[in-house]
Amino acid sequence: MSIELDFPEFPYEEPPAGITCQQKPWNGVLVRVDQIPFKTGDKVTFHVTVCSDDTGQTPAVEDQGVVNIAADTTSASYTVPWYGVLDAVTKGSISAYYTLTPADGSAPSTSQDALVQYSRQQRDGTVCGPDN
């Protein structure tokens, strides 16, 4: 597969900190693709890796989400789940890319990889979660 598509975005990222307790990751972390001409019947597969380091080199958990495009659009999104994925790491990073499989049967294409910092560690040293 060739890499032809732009990278996905983490719309709730707060630079320079990334995704923190402030974004309530226990509700999931949104990954979105915008400005791509998706057609009815296309399939967008999001590939997400939660890493235990800031550079995305030490994978802890991998996740995949498939979005079937129901109508022509320029946006697709996937929410990375908390349980078994985001709750597995206290501090590290999240990387994501997606594969577009066109409904017309043409060759799939793969996006660039996006990386965001991720931390559930609060200033006082405690770790945030759905119960605190």
PDB file of C-alpha atoms in Angstrom:
ATOM      1  CA  MET A   1       0.000   0.000   0.000  1.00  0.00           C
ATOM      2  CA  SER A   2       1.188   3.459  -0.758  1.00  0.00           C
ATOM      3  CA  ILE A   3       1.140   6.363   1.662  1.00  0.00           C
ATOM      4  CA  GLU A   4      -0.914   9.030  -0.094  1.00  0.00           C
ATOM      5  CA  LEU A   5      -3.290  10.495   2.462  1.00  0.00           C
ATOM      6  CA  ASP A   6      -2.785  13.241   5.012  1.00  0.00           C
ATOM      7  CA  PHE A   7      -2.482  12.288   8.681  1.00  0.00           C
ATOM      8  CA  PRO A   8      -5.469  12.075  11.041  1.00  0.00           C
ATOM      9  CA  GLU A   9      -6.011  14.667  13.771  1.00  0.00           C
ATOM     10  CA  PHE A  10      -6.688  14.551  17.491  1.00  0.00           C
ATOM     11  CA  PRO A  11      -9.150  17.474  17.643  1.00  0.00           C
ATOM     12  CA  TYR A  12      -9.134  17.747  21.447  1.00  0.00           C
ATOM     13  CA  GLU A  13      -5.354  17.846  21.755  1.00  0.00           C
ATOM     14  CA  GLU A  14      -4.115  20.730  23.898  1.00  0.00           C
ATOM     15  CA  PRO A  15      -0.615  21.683  22.722  1.00  0.00           C
ATOM     16  CA  PRO A  16       1.978  21.259  24.080  1.00  0.00           C
ATOM     17  CA  ALA A  17       0.580  18.814  26.660  1.00  0.00           C
ATOM     18  CA  GLY A  18      -1.492  16.683  24.254  1.00  0.00           C
ATOM     19  CA  ILE A  19      -4.270  14.564  25.726  1.00  0.00           C
ATOM     20  CA  THR A  20      -4.468  14.922  29.516  1.00  0.00           C
ATOM     21  CA  CYS A  21      -6.975  14.499  32.333  1.00  0.00           C
ATOM     22  CA  GLN A  22      -8.523  17.785  31.213  1.00  0.00           C
ATOM     23  CA  GLN A  23      -9.861  16.037  28.068  1.00  0.00           C
ATOM     24  CA  LYS A  24     -11.366  13.201  30.161  1.00  0.00           C
ATOM     25  CA  PRO A  25      -9.835  10.306  28.196  1.00  0.00           C
ATOM     26  CA  TRP A  26     -12.105   7.839  30.021  1.00  0.00           C
ATOM     27  CA  ASN A  27     -14.799   9.118  27.633  1.00  0.00           C
ATOM     28  CA  GLY A  28     -12.560   8.053  24.738  1.00  0.00           C
ATOM     29  CA  VAL A  29     -10.173  10.019  22.536  1.00  0.00           C
ATOM     30  CA  LEU A  30     -11.452  11.226  19.184  1.00  0.00           C
ATOM     31  CA  VAL A  31      -9.365  10.691  16.042  1.00  0.00           C
ATOM     32  CA  ARG A  32     -10.688  12.494  12.975  1.00  0.00           C
ATOM     33  CA  VAL A  33      -9.934  12.804   9.284  1.00  0.00           C
ATOM     34  CA  ASP A  34     -11.101  15.952   7.499  1.00  0.00           C
ATOM     35  CA  GLN A  35     -11.043  17.270   3.955  1.00  0.00           C
ATOM     36  CA  ILE A  36     -10.859  13.853   2.279  1.00  0.00           C
ATOM     37  CA  PRO A  37     -13.534  13.127  -0.364  1.00  0.00           C
ATOM     38  CA  PHE A  38     -15.024   9.904   1.014  1.00  0.00           C
ATOM     39  CA  LYS A  39     -17.665   8.186  -1.107  1.00  0.00           C
ATOM     40  CA  THR A  40     -20.644   6.102  -0.058  1.00  0.00           C
ATOM     41  CA  GLY A  41     -19.472   2.557   0.633  1.00  0.00           C
ATOM     42  CA  ASP A  42     -15.840   3.474   1.354  1.00  0.00           C
ATOM     43  CA  LYS A  43     -14.286   1.860   4.415  1.00  0.00           C
ATOM     44  CA  VAL A  44     -11.935   3.772   6.710  1.00  0.00           C
ATOM     45  CA  THR A  45      -9.908   1.656   9.123  1.00  0.00           C
ATOM     46  CA  PHE A  46      -8.257   3.543  11.967  1.00  0.00           C
ATOM     47  CA  HIS A  47      -5.112   1.919  13.392  1.00  0.00           C
ATOM     48  CA  VAL A  48      -4.248   3.194  16.877  1.00  0.00           C
ATOM     49  CA  THR A  49      -1.298   2.358  19.101  1.00  0.00           C
ATOM     50  CA  VAL A  50      -1.044   3.539  22.694  1.00  0.00           C
ATOM     51  CA  CYS A  51       2.625   3.654  23.685  1.00  0.00           C
ATOM     52  CA  SER A  52       4.316   3.823  27.062  1.00  0.00           C
ATOM     53  CA  ASP A  53       6.864   6.382  25.825  1.00  0.00           C
ATOM     54  CA  ASP A  54       6.611   9.909  24.402  1.00  0.00           C
ATOM     55  CA  THR A  55       8.033   9.018  20.989  1.00  0.00           C
ATOM     56  CA  GLY A  56       5.699   6.188  19.977  1.00  0.00           C
ATOM     57  CA  GLN A  57       8.464   3.570  20.014  1.00  0.00           C
ATOM     58  CA  THR A  58       7.197   1.337  22.860  1.00  0.00           C
ATOM     59  CA  PRO A  59       3.754  -0.051  21.981  1.00  0.00           C
ATOM     60  CA  ALA A  60       1.569  -1.062  24.910  1.00  0.00           C
ATOM     61  CA  VAL A  61      -1.831  -1.631  23.251  1.00  0.00           C
ATOM     62  CA  GLU A  62      -3.066  -1.647  19.680  1.00  0.00           C
ATOM     63  CA  ASP A  63      -6.637  -0.942  18.609  1.00  0.00           C
ATOM     64  CA  GLN A  64      -8.474  -0.811  15.323  1.00  0.00           C
ATOM     65  CA  GLY A  65     -11.769   0.794  14.397  1.00  0.00           C
ATOM     66  CA  VAL A  66     -13.624   0.459  11.128  1.00  0.00           C
ATOM     67  CA  VAL A  67     -15.913   3.205   9.855  1.00  0.00           C
ATOM     68  CA  ASN A  68     -18.209   2.395   6.939  1.00  0.00           C
ATOM     69  CA  ILE A  69     -19.043   5.571   5.037  1.00  0.00           C
ATOM     70  CA  ALA A  70     -22.836   5.737   4.644  1.00  0.00           C
ATOM     71  CA  ALA A  71     -22.996   8.856   2.433  1.00  0.00           C
ATOM     72  CA  ASP A  72     -20.552  11.067   0.528  1.00  0.00           C
ATOM     73  CA  THR A  73     -18.663  13.176   3.070  1.00  0.00           C
ATOM     74  CA  THR A  74     -15.310  14.808   3.738  1.00  0.00           C
ATOM     75  CA  SER A  75     -14.933  13.658   7.342  1.00  0.00           C
ATOM     76  CA  ALA A  76     -14.653  10.385   9.269  1.00  0.00           C
ATOM     77  CA  SER A  77     -13.891   9.820  12.931  1.00  0.00           C
ATOM     78  CA  TYR A  78     -13.254   7.085  15.466  1.00  0.00           C
ATOM     79  CA  THR A  79     -13.263   7.217  19.248  1.00  0.00           C
ATOM     80  CA  VAL A  80     -10.425   5.280  20.852  1.00  0.00           C
ATOM     81  CA  PRO A  81     -11.944   3.322  23.755  1.00  0.00           C
ATOM     82  CA  TRP A  82     -10.949   3.683  27.392  1.00  0.00           C
ATOM     83  CA  TYR A  83     -11.265   0.122  28.659  1.00  0.00           C
ATOM     84  CA  GLY A  84      -8.432  -2.115  27.547  1.00  0.00           C
ATOM     85  CA  VAL A  85      -6.792   0.626  25.468  1.00  0.00           C
ATOM     86  CA  LEU A  86      -6.403   4.107  26.980  1.00  0.00           C
ATOM     87  CA  ASP A  87      -6.531   2.822  30.564  1.00  0.00           C
ATOM     88  CA  ALA A  88      -3.468   0.642  29.882  1.00  0.00           C
ATOM     89  CA  VAL A  89      -0.994   3.555  29.948  1.00  0.00           C
ATOM     90  CA  THR A  90      -0.511   6.313  32.510  1.00  0.00           C
ATOM     91  CA  LYS A  91       1.963   8.425  30.542  1.00  0.00           C
ATOM     92  CA  GLY A  92       3.148   8.050  26.958  1.00  0.00           C
ATOM     93  CA  SER A  93       1.753   8.750  23.511  1.00  0.00           C
ATOM     94  CA  ILE A  94      -0.946   7.748  21.057  1.00  0.00           C
ATOM     95  CA  SER A  95      -0.181   7.194  17.385  1.00  0.00           C
ATOM     96  CA  ALA A  96      -2.806   6.780  14.706  1.00  0.00           C
ATOM     97  CA  TYR A  97      -3.079   6.315  10.972  1.00  0.00           C
ATOM     98  CA  TYR A  98      -5.882   5.136   8.725  1.00  0.00           C
ATOM     99  CA  THR A  99      -6.392   3.048   5.631  1.00  0.00           C
ATOM    100  CA  LEU A 100      -9.000   4.036   3.054  1.00  0.00           C
ATOM    101  CA  THR A 101     -10.519   1.131   1.137  1.00  0.00           C
ATOM    102  CA  PRO A 102     -12.547   2.646  -1.713  1.00  0.00           C
ATOM    103  CA  ALA A 103     -15.969   1.219  -2.517  1.00  0.00           C
ATOM    104  CA  ASP A 104     -15.112   1.229  -6.229  1.00  0.00           C
ATOM    105  CA  GLY A 105     -12.582  -1.559  -5.722  1.00  0.00           C
ATOM    106  CA  SER A 106      -9.511   0.551  -6.431  1.00  0.00           C
ATOM    107  CA  ALA A 107      -6.353   0.005  -4.386  1.00  0.00           C
ATOM    108  CA  PRO A 108      -6.427   0.957  -0.692  1.00  0.00           C
ATOM    109  CA  SER A 109      -4.280   3.865   0.450  1.00  0.00           C
ATOM    110  CA  THR A 110      -2.729   4.583   3.821  1.00  0.00           C
ATOM    111  CA  SER A 111      -2.277   7.878   5.634  1.00  0.00           C
ATOM    112  CA  GLN A 112       0.708   9.306   7.382  1.00  0.00           C
ATOM    113  CA  ASP A 113       1.056   8.582  11.088  1.00  0.00           C
ATOM    114  CA  ALA A 114      -0.035  11.148  13.680  1.00  0.00           C
ATOM    115  CA  LEU A 115       1.381  11.233  17.212  1.00  0.00           C
ATOM    116  CA  VAL A 116       0.029  12.970  20.307  1.00  0.00           C
ATOM    117  CA  GLN A 117       1.379  13.036  23.860  1.00  0.00           C
ATOM    118  CA  TYR A 118      -0.829  11.309  26.424  1.00  0.00           C
ATOM    119  CA  SER A 119      -0.759  11.606  30.198  1.00  0.00           C
ATOM    120  CA  ARG A 120      -3.164  10.744  32.998  1.00  0.00           C
ATOM    121  CA  GLN A 121      -0.696  11.888  35.610  1.00  0.00           C
ATOM    122  CA  GLN A 122      -1.833  14.993  37.431  1.00  0.00           C
ATOM    123  CA  ARG A 123       0.372  17.711  38.915  1.00  0.00           C
ATOM    124  CA  ASP A 124      -0.020  16.258  42.416  1.00  0.00           C
ATOM    125  CA  GLY A 125       1.209  12.858  41.190  1.00  0.00           C
ATOM    126  CA  THR A 126      -2.153  11.107  41.230  1.00  0.00           C
ATOM    127  CA  VAL A 127      -3.485   9.343  38.156  1.00  0.00           C
ATOM    128  CA  CYS A 128      -6.861  10.395  36.796  1.00  0.00           C
ATOM    129  CA  GLY A 129      -9.555   8.020  35.653  1.00  0.00           C
ATOM    130  CA  PRO A 130     -13.339   7.758  35.471  1.00  0.00           C
ATOM    131  CA  ASP A 131     -13.634   7.538  39.273  1.00  0.00           C
ATOM    132  CA  ASN A 132     -11.447  10.527  40.206  1.00  0.00           C
TER     133      ASN A 132
END
